[in-house]
XYZ file of N, CA and C in Angstrom:
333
model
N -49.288 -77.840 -58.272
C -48.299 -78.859 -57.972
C -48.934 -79.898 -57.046
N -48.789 -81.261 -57.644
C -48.973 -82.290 -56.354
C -48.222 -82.549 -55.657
N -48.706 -82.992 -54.496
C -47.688 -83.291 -53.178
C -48.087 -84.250 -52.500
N -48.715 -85.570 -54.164
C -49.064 -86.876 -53.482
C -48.465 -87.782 -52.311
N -47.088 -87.389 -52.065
C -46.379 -88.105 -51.378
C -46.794 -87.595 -49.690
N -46.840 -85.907 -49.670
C -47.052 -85.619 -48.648
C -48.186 -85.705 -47.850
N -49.578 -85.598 -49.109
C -50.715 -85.457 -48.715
C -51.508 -86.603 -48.460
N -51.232 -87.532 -48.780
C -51.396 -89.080 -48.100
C -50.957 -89.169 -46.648
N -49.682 -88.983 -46.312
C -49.484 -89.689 -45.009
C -50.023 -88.251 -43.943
N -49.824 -89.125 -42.659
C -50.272 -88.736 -41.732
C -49.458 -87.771 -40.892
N -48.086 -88.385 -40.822
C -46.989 -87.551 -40.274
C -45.620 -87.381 -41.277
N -45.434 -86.376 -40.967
C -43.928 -86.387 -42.382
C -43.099 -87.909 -42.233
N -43.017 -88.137 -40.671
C -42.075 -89.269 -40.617
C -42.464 -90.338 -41.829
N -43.653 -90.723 -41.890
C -44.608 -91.453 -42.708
C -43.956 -91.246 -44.205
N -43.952 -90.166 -44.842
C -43.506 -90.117 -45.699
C -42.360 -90.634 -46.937
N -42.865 -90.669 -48.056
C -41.465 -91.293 -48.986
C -40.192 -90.246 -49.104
N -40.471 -88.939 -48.829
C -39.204 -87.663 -48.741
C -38.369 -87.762 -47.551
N -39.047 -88.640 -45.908
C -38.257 -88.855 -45.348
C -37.802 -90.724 -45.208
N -38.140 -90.840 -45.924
C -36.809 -92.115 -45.830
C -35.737 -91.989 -47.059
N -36.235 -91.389 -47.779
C -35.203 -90.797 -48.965
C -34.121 -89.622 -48.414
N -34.650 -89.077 -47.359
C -33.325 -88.112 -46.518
C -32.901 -89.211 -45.614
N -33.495 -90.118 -45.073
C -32.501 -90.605 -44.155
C -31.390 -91.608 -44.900
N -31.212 -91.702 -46.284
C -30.560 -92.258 -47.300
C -29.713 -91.678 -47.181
N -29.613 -89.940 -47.571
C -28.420 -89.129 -48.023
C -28.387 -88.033 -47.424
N -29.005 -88.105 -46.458
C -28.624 -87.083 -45.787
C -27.329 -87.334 -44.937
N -26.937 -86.196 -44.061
C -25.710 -86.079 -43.938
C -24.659 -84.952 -44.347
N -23.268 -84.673 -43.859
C -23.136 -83.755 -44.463
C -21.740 -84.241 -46.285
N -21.696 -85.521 -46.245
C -21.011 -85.860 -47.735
C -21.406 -86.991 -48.422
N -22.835 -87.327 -47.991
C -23.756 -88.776 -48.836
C -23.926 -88.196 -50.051
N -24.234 -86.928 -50.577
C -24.845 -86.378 -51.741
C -23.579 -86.238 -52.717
N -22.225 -85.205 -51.663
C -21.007 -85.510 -52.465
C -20.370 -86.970 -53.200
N -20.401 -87.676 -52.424
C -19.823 -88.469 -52.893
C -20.983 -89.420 -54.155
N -22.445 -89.586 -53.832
C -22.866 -89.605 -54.642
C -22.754 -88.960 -55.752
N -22.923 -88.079 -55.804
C -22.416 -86.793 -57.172
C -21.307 -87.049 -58.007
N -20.645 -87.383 -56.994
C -19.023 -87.531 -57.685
C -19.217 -88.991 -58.595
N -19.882 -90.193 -57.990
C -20.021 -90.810 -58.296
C -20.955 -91.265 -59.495
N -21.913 -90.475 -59.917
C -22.696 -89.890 -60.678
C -22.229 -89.141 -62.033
N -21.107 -88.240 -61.595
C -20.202 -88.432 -62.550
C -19.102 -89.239 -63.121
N -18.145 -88.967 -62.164
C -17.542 -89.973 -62.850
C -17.342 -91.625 -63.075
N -18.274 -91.910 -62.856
C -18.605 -93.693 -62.488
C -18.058 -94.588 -61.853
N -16.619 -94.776 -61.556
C -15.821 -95.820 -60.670
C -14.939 -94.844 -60.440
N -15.022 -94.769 -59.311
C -13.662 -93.993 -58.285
C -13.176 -94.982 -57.547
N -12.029 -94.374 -57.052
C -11.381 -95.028 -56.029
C -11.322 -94.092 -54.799
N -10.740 -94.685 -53.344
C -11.109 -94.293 -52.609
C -9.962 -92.907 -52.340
N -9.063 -92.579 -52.730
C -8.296 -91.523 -52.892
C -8.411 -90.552 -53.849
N -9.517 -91.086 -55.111
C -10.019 -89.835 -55.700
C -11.383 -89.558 -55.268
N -11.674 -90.077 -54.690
C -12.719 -89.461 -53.642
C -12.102 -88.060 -52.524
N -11.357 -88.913 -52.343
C -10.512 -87.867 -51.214
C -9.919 -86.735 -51.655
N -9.763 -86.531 -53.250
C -9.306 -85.838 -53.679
C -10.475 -84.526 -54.367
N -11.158 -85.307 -54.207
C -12.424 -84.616 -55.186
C -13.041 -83.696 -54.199
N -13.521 -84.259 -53.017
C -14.020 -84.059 -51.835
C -13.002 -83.607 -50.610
N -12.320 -82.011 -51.063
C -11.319 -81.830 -50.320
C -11.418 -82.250 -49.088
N -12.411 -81.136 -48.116
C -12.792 -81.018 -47.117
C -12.942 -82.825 -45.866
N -13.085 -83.739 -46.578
C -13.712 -85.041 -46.267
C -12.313 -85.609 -45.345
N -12.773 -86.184 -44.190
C -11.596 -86.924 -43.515
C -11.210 -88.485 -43.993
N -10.537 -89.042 -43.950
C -10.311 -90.365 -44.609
C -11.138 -91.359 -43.490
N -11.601 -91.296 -42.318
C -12.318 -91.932 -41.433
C -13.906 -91.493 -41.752
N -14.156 -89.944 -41.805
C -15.709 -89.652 -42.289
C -15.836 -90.100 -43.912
N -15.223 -90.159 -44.722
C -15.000 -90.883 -46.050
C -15.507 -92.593 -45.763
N -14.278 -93.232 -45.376
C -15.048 -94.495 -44.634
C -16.108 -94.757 -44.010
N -16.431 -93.654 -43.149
C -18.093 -94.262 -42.656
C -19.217 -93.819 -43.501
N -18.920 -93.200 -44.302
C -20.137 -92.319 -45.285
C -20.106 -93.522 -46.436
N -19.499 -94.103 -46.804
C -18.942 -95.362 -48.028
C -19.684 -96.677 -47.629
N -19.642 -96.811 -46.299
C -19.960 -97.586 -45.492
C -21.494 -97.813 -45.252
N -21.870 -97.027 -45.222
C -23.164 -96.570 -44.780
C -23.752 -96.423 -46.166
N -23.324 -95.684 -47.384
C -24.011 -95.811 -48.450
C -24.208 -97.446 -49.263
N -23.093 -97.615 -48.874
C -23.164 -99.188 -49.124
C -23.812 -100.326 -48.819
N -23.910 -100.150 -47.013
C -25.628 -100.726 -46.405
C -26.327 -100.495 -47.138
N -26.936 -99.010 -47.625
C -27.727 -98.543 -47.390
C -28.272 -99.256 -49.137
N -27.429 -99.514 -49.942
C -27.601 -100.328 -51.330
C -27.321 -99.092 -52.759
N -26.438 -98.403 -52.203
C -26.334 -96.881 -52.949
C -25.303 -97.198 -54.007
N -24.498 -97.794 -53.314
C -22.903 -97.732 -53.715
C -22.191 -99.126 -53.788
N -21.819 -99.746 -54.959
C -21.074 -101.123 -54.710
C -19.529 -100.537 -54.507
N -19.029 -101.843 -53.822
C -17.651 -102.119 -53.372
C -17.108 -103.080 -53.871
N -16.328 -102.601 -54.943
C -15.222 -103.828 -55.451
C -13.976 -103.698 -54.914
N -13.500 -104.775 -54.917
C -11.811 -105.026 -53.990
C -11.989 -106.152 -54.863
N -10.537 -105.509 -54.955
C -9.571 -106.568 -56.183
C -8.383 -107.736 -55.214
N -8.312 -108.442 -55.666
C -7.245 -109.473 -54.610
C -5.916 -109.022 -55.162
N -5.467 -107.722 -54.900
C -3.891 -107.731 -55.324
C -3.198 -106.936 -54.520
N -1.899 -106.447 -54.810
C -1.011 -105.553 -53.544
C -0.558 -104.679 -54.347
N -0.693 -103.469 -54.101
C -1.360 -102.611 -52.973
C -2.679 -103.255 -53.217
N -3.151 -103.311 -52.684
C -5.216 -103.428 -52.775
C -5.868 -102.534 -53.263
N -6.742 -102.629 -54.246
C -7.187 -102.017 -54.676
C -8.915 -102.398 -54.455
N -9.406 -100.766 -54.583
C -11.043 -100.742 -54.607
C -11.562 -99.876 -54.895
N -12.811 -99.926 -55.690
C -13.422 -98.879 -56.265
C -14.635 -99.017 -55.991
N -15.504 -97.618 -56.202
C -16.896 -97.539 -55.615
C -17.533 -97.174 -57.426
N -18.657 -97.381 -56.872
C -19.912 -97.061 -58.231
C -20.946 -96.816 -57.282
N -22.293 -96.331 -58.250
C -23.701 -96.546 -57.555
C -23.966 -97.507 -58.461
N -24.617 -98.285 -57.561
C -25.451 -99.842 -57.452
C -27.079 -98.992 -59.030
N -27.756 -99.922 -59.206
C -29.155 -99.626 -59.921
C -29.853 -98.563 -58.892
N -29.833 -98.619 -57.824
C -30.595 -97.993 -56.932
C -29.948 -96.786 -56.346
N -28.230 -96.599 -56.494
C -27.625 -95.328 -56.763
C -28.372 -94.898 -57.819
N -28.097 -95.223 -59.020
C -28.434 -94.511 -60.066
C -29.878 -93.606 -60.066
N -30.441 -94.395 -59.384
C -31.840 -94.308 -59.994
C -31.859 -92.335 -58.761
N -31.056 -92.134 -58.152
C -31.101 -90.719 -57.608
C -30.116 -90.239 -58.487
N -29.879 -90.543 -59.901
C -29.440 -89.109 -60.536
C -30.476 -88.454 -61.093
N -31.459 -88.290 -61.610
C -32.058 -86.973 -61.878
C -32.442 -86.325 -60.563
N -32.563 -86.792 -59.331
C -32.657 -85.904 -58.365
C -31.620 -85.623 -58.110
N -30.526 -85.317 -57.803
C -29.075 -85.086 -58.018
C -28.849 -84.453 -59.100
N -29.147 -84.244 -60.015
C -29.136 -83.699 -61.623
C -30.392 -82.227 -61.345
N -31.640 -82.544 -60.714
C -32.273 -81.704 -61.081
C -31.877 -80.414 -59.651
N -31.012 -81.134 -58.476
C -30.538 -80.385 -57.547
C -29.577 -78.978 -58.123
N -28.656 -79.740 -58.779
C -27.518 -79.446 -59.749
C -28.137 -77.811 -60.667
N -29.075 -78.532 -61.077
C -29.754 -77.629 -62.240
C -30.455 -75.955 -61.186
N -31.097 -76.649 -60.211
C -31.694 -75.408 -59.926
C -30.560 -74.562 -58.849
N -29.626 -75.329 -58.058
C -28.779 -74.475 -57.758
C -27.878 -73.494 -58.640
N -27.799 -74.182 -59.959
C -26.839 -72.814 -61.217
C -27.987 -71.812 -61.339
N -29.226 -72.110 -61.798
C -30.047 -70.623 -61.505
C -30.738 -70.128 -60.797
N -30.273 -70.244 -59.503
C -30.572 -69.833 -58.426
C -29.411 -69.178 -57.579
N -28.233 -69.468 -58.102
C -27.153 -69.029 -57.386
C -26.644 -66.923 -57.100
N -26.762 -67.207 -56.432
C -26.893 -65.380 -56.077
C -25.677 -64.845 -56.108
């Protein structure tokens, strides 16, 4: 196995595995990615729904932050109630087979 990424740099910080955790790491960047991964445009209450556990304030800052971060677009519609829905952006996407291949080895690996 290569571990071109690792064996180049000098310090892990250096590395392309850690700026790719400081993306999604966390404890619901991956959920809500996932979710998003599947089902393609959510809104922000089937998020909440999907993602029991999630507070509607840690929901907001995790949305927030994926959204800086260029993960996740934000559409808002101009109407009442207001409406908005999330997606991953090209650069969401591009972490579904890592998300996919996460997926995969946790079913056969699961004890």
């Amino acid at each position: 196995m290569d571990l071109k990424c690792i064996n180049e740099a000098k310090k892990l910080e250096d590395t392309g595995f850690n700026y790719t955790m400081s993306l999604i790491q966390g404890k619901y960047k991956m959920f809500i990615l996932y979710a998003l991964m599947g089902f393609k445009i959510l809104r922000f209450n089937e998020l909440r729904k999907y993602i029991k556990s999630i507070s509607y304030k840690t929901l907001s800052t995790t949305l927030k932050e994926l959204e800086r971060d260029g993960l996740v677009h934000r559409k808002e519609y101009p109407q009442i109630p207001p409406k908005v829905e999330y997606s991953l952006t090209e650069r969401g996407k591009s972490l579904i087979p890592i998300l996919d291949a996460m997926c995969c080895w946790g079913e056969k690996n699961k004890l």
